[in-house]
């Protein structure tokens, strides 16, 4: 549903405007206390702020780790989807958050994907059909001097053809196992 809305709106607005606006009004994302503050036109950089408020204070008076995790969860996956285009399938496989110190202020995350990285991914997917890698982002104060947590995501990217073929093979194997 979101992909269809996005494609329709791209006729009238920039990808970055659509991304920022839809995320910031989406009820599921709003509940994380995260907000998209900036997004480059090509989606190669996205800046998120997680506001410290009564909505996400934990028992010890610092920011609830679930807010940090949830506010950062979908960003890389959507960035790669937008940057690579419809020829690829992108999925998050795992997520890990390592807390470094309690956050008692707004927390910021700067998601960056560079062109060289995209070229490498395209090459590896062309050679192997799919590629899985780890990407991390630090959650910092606004001045970036203090790191409160590091989120590491395992991301799976495949060519659409490879993904469909693997899916069909798995379905065939399920049917064979039932017989």
mmCIF file with all atom_site columns, N, CA, C and O in Angstrom, residues 92-143:
data_model
loop_
_atom_site.group_PDB
_atom_site.id
_atom_site.type_symbol
_atom_site.label_atom_id
_atom_site.label_alt_id
_atom_site.label_comp_id
_atom_site.label_asym_id
_atom_site.label_entity_id
_atom_site.label_seq_id
_atom_site.pdbx_PDB_ins_code
_atom_site.Cartn_x
_atom_site.Cartn_y
_atom_site.Cartn_z
_atom_site.occupancy
_atom_site.B_iso_or_equiv
_atom_site.pdbx_formal_charge
_atom_site.auth_seq_id
_atom_site.auth_comp_id
_atom_site.auth_asym_id
_atom_site.auth_atom_id
_atom_site.pdbx_PDB_model_num
ATOM 1   N N  . UNK A 1 92  ? 15.238 -6.221  5.906   1.00 0.00 ? 92  UNK A N  1
ATOM 2   C CA . UNK A 1 92  ? 16.025 -6.270  7.136   1.00 0.00 ? 92  UNK A CA 1
ATOM 3   C C  . UNK A 1 92  ? 15.991 -7.709  7.622   1.00 0.00 ? 92  UNK A C  1
ATOM 4   O O  . UNK A 1 92  ? 14.926 -8.327  7.641   1.00 0.00 ? 92  UNK A O  1
ATOM 5   N N  . UNK A 1 93  ? 17.136 -8.244  8.009   1.00 0.00 ? 93  UNK A N  1
ATOM 6   C CA . UNK A 1 93  ? 17.182 -9.606  8.535   1.00 0.00 ? 93  UNK A CA 1
ATOM 7   C C  . UNK A 1 93  ? 17.298 -9.605  10.059  1.00 0.00 ? 93  UNK A C  1
ATOM 8   O O  . UNK A 1 93  ? 16.621 -10.362 10.736  1.00 0.00 ? 93  UNK A O  1
ATOM 9   N N  . UNK A 1 94  ? 18.194 -8.787  10.590  1.00 0.00 ? 94  UNK A N  1
ATOM 10  C CA . UNK A 1 94  ? 18.356 -8.703  12.045  1.00 0.00 ? 94  UNK A CA 1
ATOM 11  C C  . UNK A 1 94  ? 18.632 -7.254  12.424  1.00 0.00 ? 94  UNK A C  1
ATOM 12  O O  . UNK A 1 94  ? 19.017 -6.435  11.594  1.00 0.00 ? 94  UNK A O  1
ATOM 13  N N  . UNK A 1 95  ? 18.438 -6.997  13.703  1.00 0.00 ? 95  UNK A N  1
ATOM 14  C CA . UNK A 1 95  ? 18.764 -5.680  14.253  1.00 0.00 ? 95  UNK A CA 1
ATOM 15  C C  . UNK A 1 95  ? 19.341 -5.888  15.649  1.00 0.00 ? 95  UNK A C  1
ATOM 16  O O  . UNK A 1 95  ? 18.898 -6.759  16.391  1.00 0.00 ? 95  UNK A O  1
ATOM 17  N N  . UNK A 1 96  ? 20.343 -5.092  15.954  1.00 0.00 ? 96  UNK A N  1
ATOM 18  C CA . UNK A 1 96  ? 20.973 -5.167  17.276  1.00 0.00 ? 96  UNK A CA 1
ATOM 19  C C  . UNK A 1 96  ? 21.225 -3.743  17.727  1.00 0.00 ? 96  UNK A C  1
ATOM 20  O O  . UNK A 1 96  ? 21.674 -2.905  16.942  1.00 0.00 ? 96  UNK A O  1
ATOM 21  N N  . UNK A 1 97  ? 20.913 -3.472  18.982  1.00 0.00 ? 97  UNK A N  1
ATOM 22  C CA . UNK A 1 97  ? 21.204 -2.147  19.523  1.00 0.00 ? 97  UNK A CA 1
ATOM 23  C C  . UNK A 1 97  ? 22.111 -2.327  20.734  1.00 0.00 ? 97  UNK A C  1
ATOM 24  O O  . UNK A 1 97  ? 21.869 -3.173  21.589  1.00 0.00 ? 97  UNK A O  1
ATOM 25  N N  . UNK A 1 98  ? 23.187 -1.573  20.732  1.00 0.00 ? 98  UNK A N  1
ATOM 26  C CA . UNK A 1 98  ? 24.116 -1.605  21.853  1.00 0.00 ? 98  UNK A CA 1
ATOM 27  C C  . UNK A 1 98  ? 24.035 -0.258  22.554  1.00 0.00 ? 98  UNK A C  1
ATOM 28  O O  . UNK A 1 98  ? 24.379 0.773   21.975  1.00 0.00 ? 98  UNK A O  1
ATOM 29  N N  . UNK A 1 99  ? 23.569 -0.289  23.798  1.00 0.00 ? 99  UNK A N  1
ATOM 30  C CA . UNK A 1 99  ? 23.442 0.936   24.577  1.00 0.00 ? 99  UNK A CA 1
ATOM 31  C C  . UNK A 1 99  ? 24.782 1.282   25.202  1.00 0.00 ? 99  UNK A C  1
ATOM 32  O O  . UNK A 1 99  ? 25.454 0.425   25.762  1.00 0.00 ? 99  UNK A O  1
ATOM 33  N N  . UNK A 1 100 ? 25.174 2.543   25.096  1.00 0.00 ? 100 UNK A N  1
ATOM 34  C CA . UNK A 1 100 ? 26.473 2.968   25.607  1.00 0.00 ? 100 UNK A CA 1
ATOM 35  C C  . UNK A 1 100 ? 26.342 3.844   26.850  1.00 0.00 ? 100 UNK A C  1
ATOM 36  O O  . UNK A 1 100 ? 27.171 3.783   27.735  1.00 0.00 ? 100 UNK A O  1
ATOM 37  N N  . UNK A 1 101 ? 25.296 4.665   26.883  1.00 0.00 ? 101 UNK A N  1
ATOM 38  C CA . UNK A 1 101 ? 25.038 5.497   28.073  1.00 0.00 ? 101 UNK A CA 1
ATOM 39  C C  . UNK A 1 101 ? 23.583 5.939   28.043  1.00 0.00 ? 101 UNK A C  1
ATOM 40  O O  . UNK A 1 101 ? 22.979 6.019   26.975  1.00 0.00 ? 101 UNK A O  1
ATOM 41  N N  . UNK A 1 102 ? 23.005 6.229   29.197  1.00 0.00 ? 102 UNK A N  1
ATOM 42  C CA . UNK A 1 102 ? 21.602 6.661   29.234  1.00 0.00 ? 102 UNK A CA 1
ATOM 43  C C  . UNK A 1 102 ? 21.415 7.994   28.515  1.00 0.00 ? 102 UNK A C  1
ATOM 44  O O  . UNK A 1 102 ? 22.235 8.894   28.640  1.00 0.00 ? 102 UNK A O  1
ATOM 45  N N  . UNK A 1 103 ? 20.344 8.095   27.759  1.00 0.00 ? 103 UNK A N  1
ATOM 46  C CA . UNK A 1 103 ? 20.024 9.334   27.043  1.00 0.00 ? 103 UNK A CA 1
ATOM 47  C C  . UNK A 1 103 ? 18.944 10.074  27.822  1.00 0.00 ? 103 UNK A C  1
ATOM 48  O O  . UNK A 1 103 ? 17.860 9.544   28.045  1.00 0.00 ? 103 UNK A O  1
ATOM 49  N N  . UNK A 1 104 ? 19.250 11.293  28.202  1.00 0.00 ? 104 UNK A N  1
ATOM 50  C CA . UNK A 1 104 ? 18.289 12.144  28.907  1.00 0.00 ? 104 UNK A CA 1
ATOM 51  C C  . UNK A 1 104 ? 18.117 13.451  28.139  1.00 0.00 ? 104 UNK A C  1
ATOM 52  O O  . UNK A 1 104 ? 17.935 14.510  28.720  1.00 0.00 ? 104 UNK A O  1
ATOM 53  N N  . UNK A 1 105 ? 18.184 13.330  26.826  1.00 0.00 ? 105 UNK A N  1
ATOM 54  C CA . UNK A 1 105 ? 18.032 14.462  25.915  1.00 0.00 ? 105 UNK A CA 1
ATOM 55  C C  . UNK A 1 105 ? 17.594 13.912  24.560  1.00 0.00 ? 105 UNK A C  1
ATOM 56  O O  . UNK A 1 105 ? 17.535 12.697  24.377  1.00 0.00 ? 105 UNK A O  1
ATOM 57  N N  . UNK A 1 106 ? 17.292 14.792  23.632  1.00 0.00 ? 106 UNK A N  1
ATOM 58  C CA . UNK A 1 106 ? 16.955 14.348  22.278  1.00 0.00 ? 106 UNK A CA 1
ATOM 59  C C  . UNK A 1 106 ? 18.141 13.578  21.696  1.00 0.00 ? 106 UNK A C  1
ATOM 60  O O  . UNK A 1 106 ? 19.298 13.896  21.976  1.00 0.00 ? 106 UNK A O  1
ATOM 61  N N  . UNK A 1 107 ? 17.818 12.570  20.908  1.00 0.00 ? 107 UNK A N  1
ATOM 62  C CA . UNK A 1 107 ? 18.832 11.723  20.291  1.00 0.00 ? 107 UNK A CA 1
ATOM 63  C C  . UNK A 1 107 ? 18.716 11.872  18.779  1.00 0.00 ? 107 UNK A C  1
ATOM 64  O O  . UNK A 1 107 ? 17.611 11.965  18.235  1.00 0.00 ? 107 UNK A O  1
ATOM 65  N N  . UNK A 1 108 ? 19.859 11.873  18.088  1.00 0.00 ? 108 UNK A N  1
ATOM 66  C CA . UNK A 1 108 ? 19.914 12.074  16.643  1.00 0.00 ? 108 UNK A CA 1
ATOM 67  C C  . UNK A 1 108 ? 20.594 10.895  15.964  1.00 0.00 ? 108 UNK A C  1
ATOM 68  O O  . UNK A 1 108 ? 21.535 10.317  16.505  1.00 0.00 ? 108 UNK A O  1
ATOM 69  N N  . UNK A 1 109 ? 20.139 10.551  14.774  1.00 0.00 ? 109 UNK A N  1
ATOM 70  C CA . UNK A 1 109 ? 20.762 9.508   13.964  1.00 0.00 ? 109 UNK A CA 1
ATOM 71  C C  . UNK A 1 109 ? 20.892 10.029  12.541  1.00 0.00 ? 109 UNK A C  1
ATOM 72  O O  . UNK A 1 109 ? 19.952 10.606  12.000  1.00 0.00 ? 109 UNK A O  1
ATOM 73  N N  . UNK A 1 110 ? 22.054 9.822   11.956  1.00 0.00 ? 110 UNK A N  1
ATOM 74  C CA . UNK A 1 110 ? 22.342 10.301  10.606  1.00 0.00 ? 110 UNK A CA 1
ATOM 75  C C  . UNK A 1 110 ? 22.621 9.081   9.727   1.00 0.00 ? 110 UNK A C  1
ATOM 76  O O  . UNK A 1 110 ? 23.678 8.459   9.833   1.00 0.00 ? 110 UNK A O  1
ATOM 77  N N  . UNK A 1 111 ? 21.667 8.727   8.873   1.00 0.00 ? 111 UNK A N  1
ATOM 78  C CA . UNK A 1 111 ? 21.751 7.552   7.999   1.00 0.00 ? 111 UNK A CA 1
ATOM 79  C C  . UNK A 1 111 ? 22.338 7.975   6.661   1.00 0.00 ? 111 UNK A C  1
ATOM 80  O O  . UNK A 1 111 ? 21.727 8.782   5.961   1.00 0.00 ? 111 UNK A O  1
ATOM 81  N N  . UNK A 1 112 ? 23.505 7.419   6.308   1.00 0.00 ? 112 UNK A N  1
ATOM 82  C CA . UNK A 1 112 ? 24.186 7.817   5.082   1.00 0.00 ? 112 UNK A CA 1
ATOM 83  C C  . UNK A 1 112 ? 24.510 6.571   4.258   1.00 0.00 ? 112 UNK A C  1
ATOM 84  O O  . UNK A 1 112 ? 25.041 5.597   4.768   1.00 0.00 ? 112 UNK A O  1
ATOM 85  N N  . UNK A 1 113 ? 24.177 6.631   2.981   1.00 0.00 ? 113 UNK A N  1
ATOM 86  C CA . UNK A 1 113 ? 24.524 5.584   2.011   1.00 0.00 ? 113 UNK A CA 1
ATOM 87  C C  . UNK A 1 113 ? 25.243 6.281   0.863   1.00 0.00 ? 113 UNK A C  1
ATOM 88  O O  . UNK A 1 113 ? 24.686 7.190   0.257   1.00 0.00 ? 113 UNK A O  1
ATOM 89  N N  . UNK A 1 114 ? 26.477 5.848   0.571   1.00 0.00 ? 114 UNK A N  1
ATOM 90  C CA . UNK A 1 114 ? 27.217 6.526   -0.497  1.00 0.00 ? 114 UNK A CA 1
ATOM 91  C C  . UNK A 1 114 ? 27.190 5.738   -1.808  1.00 0.00 ? 114 UNK A C  1
ATOM 92  O O  . UNK A 1 114 ? 26.865 4.558   -1.842  1.00 0.00 ? 114 UNK A O  1
ATOM 93  N N  . UNK A 1 115 ? 27.542 6.423   -2.876  1.00 0.00 ? 115 UNK A N  1
ATOM 94  C CA . UNK A 1 115 ? 27.469 5.866   -4.225  1.00 0.00 ? 115 UNK A CA 1
ATOM 95  C C  . UNK A 1 115 ? 28.383 4.653   -4.382  1.00 0.00 ? 115 UNK A C  1
ATOM 96  O O  . UNK A 1 115 ? 28.002 3.662   -5.002  1.00 0.00 ? 115 UNK A O  1
ATOM 97  N N  . UNK A 1 116 ? 29.582 4.718   -3.813  1.00 0.00 ? 116 UNK A N  1
ATOM 98  C CA . UNK A 1 116 ? 30.524 3.592   -3.917  1.00 0.00 ? 116 UNK A CA 1
ATOM 99  C C  . UNK A 1 116 ? 29.930 2.333   -3.290  1.00 0.00 ? 116 UNK A C  1
ATOM 100 O O  . UNK A 1 116 ? 30.083 1.226   -3.822  1.00 0.00 ? 116 UNK A O  1
ATOM 101 N N  . UNK A 1 117 ? 29.250 2.502   -2.191  1.00 0.00 ? 117 UNK A N  1
ATOM 102 C CA . UNK A 1 117 ? 28.587 1.376   -1.513  1.00 0.00 ? 117 UNK A CA 1
ATOM 103 C C  . UNK A 1 117 ? 27.500 0.782   -2.410  1.00 0.00 ? 117 UNK A C  1
ATOM 104 O O  . UNK A 1 117 ? 27.392 -0.442  -2.533  1.00 0.00 ? 117 UNK A O  1
ATOM 105 N N  . UNK A 1 118 ? 26.715 1.627   -3.043  1.00 0.00 ? 118 UNK A N  1
ATOM 106 C CA . UNK A 1 118 ? 25.660 1.150   -3.943  1.00 0.00 ? 118 UNK A CA 1
ATOM 107 C C  . UNK A 1 118 ? 26.246 0.405   -5.140  1.00 0.00 ? 118 UNK A C  1
ATOM 108 O O  . UNK A 1 118 ? 25.715 -0.639  -5.542  1.00 0.00 ? 118 UNK A O  1
ATOM 109 N N  . UNK A 1 119 ? 27.336 0.921   -5.681  1.00 0.00 ? 119 UNK A N  1
ATOM 110 C CA . UNK A 1 119 ? 27.995 0.251   -6.809  1.00 0.00 ? 119 UNK A CA 1
ATOM 111 C C  . UNK A 1 119 ? 28.484 -1.139  -6.410  1.00 0.00 ? 119 UNK A C  1
ATOM 112 O O  . UNK A 1 119 ? 28.323 -2.108  -7.158  1.00 0.00 ? 119 UNK A O  1
ATOM 113 N N  . UNK A 1 120 ? 29.066 -1.224  -5.219  1.00 0.00 ? 120 UNK A N  1
ATOM 114 C CA . UNK A 1 120 ? 29.552 -2.525  -4.723  1.00 0.00 ? 120 UNK A CA 1
ATOM 115 C C  . UNK A 1 120 ? 28.393 -3.508  -4.533  1.00 0.00 ? 120 UNK A C  1
ATOM 116 O O  . UNK A 1 120 ? 28.492 -4.678  -4.911  1.00 0.00 ? 120 UNK A O  1
ATOM 117 N N  . UNK A 1 121 ? 27.304 -3.037  -3.972  1.00 0.00 ? 121 UNK A N  1
ATOM 118 C CA . UNK A 1 121 ? 26.126 -3.885  -3.758  1.00 0.00 ? 121 UNK A CA 1
ATOM 119 C C  . UNK A 1 121 ? 25.601 -4.398  -5.098  1.00 0.00 ? 121 UNK A C  1
ATOM 120 O O  . UNK A 1 121 ? 25.332 -5.590  -5.253  1.00 0.00 ? 121 UNK A O  1
ATOM 121 N N  . UNK A 1 122 ? 25.465 -3.507  -6.068  1.00 0.00 ? 122 UNK A N  1
ATOM 122 C CA . UNK A 1 122 ? 24.968 -3.911  -7.389  1.00 0.00 ? 122 UNK A CA 1
ATOM 123 C C  . UNK A 1 122 ? 25.866 -4.965  -8.024  1.00 0.00 ? 122 UNK A C  1
ATOM 124 O O  . UNK A 1 122 ? 25.381 -5.932  -8.601  1.00 0.00 ? 122 UNK A O  1
ATOM 125 N N  . UNK A 1 123 ? 27.168 -4.777  -7.886  1.00 0.00 ? 123 UNK A N  1
ATOM 126 C CA . UNK A 1 123 ? 28.120 -5.738  -8.449  1.00 0.00 ? 123 UNK A CA 1
ATOM 127 C C  . UNK A 1 123 ? 27.990 -7.097  -7.769  1.00 0.00 ? 123 UNK A C  1
ATOM 128 O O  . UNK A 1 123 ? 27.929 -8.128  -8.440  1.00 0.00 ? 123 UNK A O  1
ATOM 129 N N  . UNK A 1 124 ? 27.928 -7.115  -6.439  1.00 0.00 ? 124 UNK A N  1
ATOM 130 C CA . UNK A 1 124 ? 27.835 -8.375  -5.700  1.00 0.00 ? 124 UNK A CA 1
ATOM 131 C C  . UNK A 1 124 ? 26.509 -9.092  -5.958  1.00 0.00 ? 124 UNK A C  1
ATOM 132 O O  . UNK A 1 124 ? 26.472 -10.318 -6.065  1.00 0.00 ? 124 UNK A O  1
ATOM 133 N N  . UNK A 1 125 ? 25.431 -8.336  -6.085  1.00 0.00 ? 125 UNK A N  1
ATOM 134 C CA . UNK A 1 125 ? 24.131 -8.939  -6.406  1.00 0.00 ? 125 UNK A CA 1
ATOM 135 C C  . UNK A 1 125 ? 24.154 -9.498  -7.823  1.00 0.00 ? 125 UNK A C  1
ATOM 136 O O  . UNK A 1 125 ? 23.629 -10.588 -8.069  1.00 0.00 ? 125 UNK A O  1
ATOM 137 N N  . UNK A 1 126 ? 24.786 -8.797  -8.756  1.00 0.00 ? 126 UNK A N  1
ATOM 138 C CA . UNK A 1 126 ? 24.883 -9.288  -10.134 1.00 0.00 ? 126 UNK A CA 1
ATOM 139 C C  . UNK A 1 126 ? 25.664 -10.600 -10.187 1.00 0.00 ? 126 UNK A C  1
ATOM 140 O O  . UNK A 1 126 ? 25.317 -11.510 -10.935 1.00 0.00 ? 126 UNK A O  1
ATOM 141 N N  . UNK A 1 127 ? 26.697 -10.716 -9.369  1.00 0.00 ? 127 UNK A N  1
ATOM 142 C CA . UNK A 1 127 ? 27.529 -11.929 -9.349  1.00 0.00 ? 127 UNK A CA 1
ATOM 143 C C  . UNK A 1 127 ? 26.868 -13.098 -8.628  1.00 0.00 ? 127 UNK A C  1
ATOM 144 O O  . UNK A 1 127 ? 27.018 -14.239 -9.040  1.00 0.00 ? 127 UNK A O  1
ATOM 145 N N  . UNK A 1 128 ? 26.151 -12.817 -7.525  1.00 0.00 ? 128 UNK A N  1
ATOM 146 C CA . UNK A 1 128 ? 25.662 -13.868 -6.633  1.00 0.00 ? 128 UNK A CA 1
ATOM 147 C C  . UNK A 1 128 ? 24.143 -13.992 -6.549  1.00 0.00 ? 128 UNK A C  1
ATOM 148 O O  . UNK A 1 128 ? 23.644 -14.898 -5.899  1.00 0.00 ? 128 UNK A O  1
ATOM 149 N N  . UNK A 1 129 ? 23.420 -13.061 -7.108  1.00 0.00 ? 129 UNK A N  1
ATOM 150 C CA . UNK A 1 129 ? 21.963 -13.074 -7.009  1.00 0.00 ? 129 UNK A CA 1
ATOM 151 C C  . UNK A 1 129 ? 21.457 -12.330 -5.790  1.00 0.00 ? 129 UNK A C  1
ATOM 152 O O  . UNK A 1 129 ? 20.400 -11.711 -5.819  1.00 0.00 ? 129 UNK A O  1
ATOM 153 N N  . UNK A 1 130 ? 22.226 -12.404 -4.696  1.00 0.00 ? 130 UNK A N  1
ATOM 154 C CA . UNK A 1 130 ? 21.851 -11.690 -3.472  1.00 0.00 ? 130 UNK A CA 1
ATOM 155 C C  . UNK A 1 130 ? 23.101 -11.329 -2.690  1.00 0.00 ? 130 UNK A C  1
ATOM 156 O O  . UNK A 1 130 ? 24.183 -11.846 -2.948  1.00 0.00 ? 130 UNK A O  1
ATOM 157 N N  . UNK A 1 131 ? 22.920 -10.451 -1.726  1.00 0.00 ? 131 UNK A N  1
ATOM 158 C CA . UNK A 1 131 ? 24.035 -10.002 -0.890  1.00 0.00 ? 131 UNK A CA 1
ATOM 159 C C  . UNK A 1 131 ? 23.464 -9.600  0.461   1.00 0.00 ? 131 UNK A C  1
ATOM 160 O O  . UNK A 1 131 ? 22.450 -8.905  0.546   1.00 0.00 ? 131 UNK A O  1
ATOM 161 N N  . UNK A 1 132 ? 24.125 -10.045 1.519   1.00 0.00 ? 132 UNK A N  1
ATOM 162 C CA . UNK A 1 132 ? 23.732 -9.693  2.884   1.00 0.00 ? 132 UNK A CA 1
ATOM 163 C C  . UNK A 1 132 ? 24.912 -8.997  3.545   1.00 0.00 ? 132 UNK A C  1
ATOM 164 O O  . UNK A 1 132 ? 26.046 -9.451  3.435   1.00 0.00 ? 132 UNK A O  1
ATOM 165 N N  . UNK A 1 133 ? 24.641 -7.902  4.237   1.00 0.00 ? 133 UNK A N  1
ATOM 166 C CA . UNK A 1 133 ? 25.704 -7.128  4.870   1.00 0.00 ? 133 UNK A CA 1
ATOM 167 C C  . UNK A 1 133 ? 25.182 -6.434  6.119   1.00 0.00 ? 133 UNK A C  1
ATOM 168 O O  . UNK A 1 133 ? 23.980 -6.401  6.375   1.00 0.00 ? 133 UNK A O  1
ATOM 169 N N  . UNK A 1 134 ? 26.096 -5.876  6.897   1.00 0.00 ? 134 UNK A N  1
ATOM 170 C CA . UNK A 1 134 ? 25.753 -5.147  8.108   1.00 0.00 ? 134 UNK A CA 1
ATOM 171 C C  . UNK A 1 134 ? 25.986 -3.656  7.902   1.00 0.00 ? 134 UNK A C  1
ATOM 172 O O  . UNK A 1 134 ? 26.957 -3.259  7.263   1.00 0.00 ? 134 UNK A O  1
ATOM 173 N N  . UNK A 1 135 ? 25.088 -2.865  8.452   1.00 0.00 ? 135 UNK A N  1
ATOM 174 C CA . UNK A 1 135 ? 25.189 -1.405  8.362   1.00 0.00 ? 135 UNK A CA 1
ATOM 175 C C  . UNK A 1 135 ? 24.814 -0.857  9.735   1.00 0.00 ? 135 UNK A C  1
ATOM 176 O O  . UNK A 1 135 ? 23.845 -1.317  10.347  1.00 0.00 ? 135 UNK A O  1
ATOM 177 N N  . UNK A 1 136 ? 25.580 0.106   10.225  1.00 0.00 ? 136 UNK A N  1
ATOM 178 C CA . UNK A 1 136 ? 25.280 0.636   11.554  1.00 0.00 ? 136 UNK A CA 1
ATOM 179 C C  . UNK A 1 136 ? 25.139 2.150   11.539  1.00 0.00 ? 136 UNK A C  1
ATOM 180 O O  . UNK A 1 136 ? 25.602 2.829   10.623  1.00 0.00 ? 136 UNK A O  1
ATOM 181 N N  . UNK A 1 137 ? 24.474 2.630   12.572  1.00 0.00 ? 137 UNK A N  1
ATOM 182 C CA . UNK A 1 137 ? 24.283 4.068   12.754  1.00 0.00 ? 137 UNK A CA 1
ATOM 183 C C  . UNK A 1 137 ? 24.399 4.357   14.253  1.00 0.00 ? 137 UNK A C  1
ATOM 184 O O  . UNK A 1 137 ? 23.927 3.574   15.085  1.00 0.00 ? 137 UNK A O  1
ATOM 185 N N  . UNK A 1 138 ? 25.060 5.472   14.573  1.00 0.00 ? 138 UNK A N  1
ATOM 186 C CA . UNK A 1 138 ? 25.181 5.894   15.970  1.00 0.00 ? 138 UNK A CA 1
ATOM 187 C C  . UNK A 1 138 ? 24.025 6.812   16.338  1.00 0.00 ? 138 UNK A C  1
ATOM 188 O O  . UNK A 1 138 ? 23.611 7.641   15.530  1.00 0.00 ? 138 UNK A O  1
ATOM 189 N N  . UNK A 1 139 ? 23.544 6.661   17.553  1.00 0.00 ? 139 UNK A N  1
ATOM 190 C CA . UNK A 1 139 ? 22.545 7.569   18.096  1.00 0.00 ? 139 UNK A CA 1
ATOM 191 C C  . UNK A 1 139 ? 23.286 8.511   19.029  1.00 0.00 ? 139 UNK A C  1
ATOM 192 O O  . UNK A 1 139 ? 23.884 8.073   20.016  1.00 0.00 ? 139 UNK A O  1
ATOM 193 N N  . UNK A 1 140 ? 23.274 9.788   18.678  1.00 0.00 ? 140 UNK A N  1
ATOM 194 C CA . UNK A 1 140 ? 24.114 10.769  19.357  1.00 0.00 ? 140 UNK A CA 1
ATOM 195 C C  . UNK A 1 140 ? 23.284 11.940  19.864  1.00 0.00 ? 140 UNK A C  1
ATOM 196 O O  . UNK A 1 140 ? 22.099 12.068  19.546  1.00 0.00 ? 140 UNK A O  1
ATOM 197 N N  . UNK A 1 141 ? 23.952 12.830  20.587  1.00 0.00 ? 141 UNK A N  1
ATOM 198 C CA . UNK A 1 141 ? 23.373 14.126  20.875  1.00 0.00 ? 141 UNK A CA 1
ATOM 199 C C  . UNK A 1 141 ? 23.441 14.959  19.606  1.00 0.00 ? 141 UNK A C  1
ATOM 200 O O  . UNK A 1 141 ? 24.080 14.564  18.625  1.00 0.00 ? 141 UNK A O  1
ATOM 201 N N  . UNK A 1 142 ? 22.812 16.111  19.608  1.00 0.00 ? 142 UNK A N  1
ATOM 202 C CA . UNK A 1 142 ? 22.782 16.936  18.390  1.00 0.00 ? 142 UNK A CA 1
ATOM 203 C C  . UNK A 1 142 ? 24.184 17.307  17.917  1.00 0.00 ? 142 UNK A C  1
ATOM 204 O O  . UNK A 1 142 ? 24.457 17.341  16.721  1.00 0.00 ? 142 UNK A O  1
ATOM 205 N N  . UNK A 1 143 ? 25.101 17.552  18.855  1.00 0.00 ? 143 UNK A N  1
ATOM 206 C CA . UNK A 1 143 ? 26.469 17.945  18.484  1.00 0.00 ? 143 UNK A CA 1
ATOM 207 C C  . UNK A 1 143 ? 27.350 16.749  18.097  1.00 0.00 ? 143 UNK A C  1
ATOM 208 O O  . UNK A 1 143 ? 28.507 16.932  17.741  1.00 0.00 ? 143 UNK A O  1
#
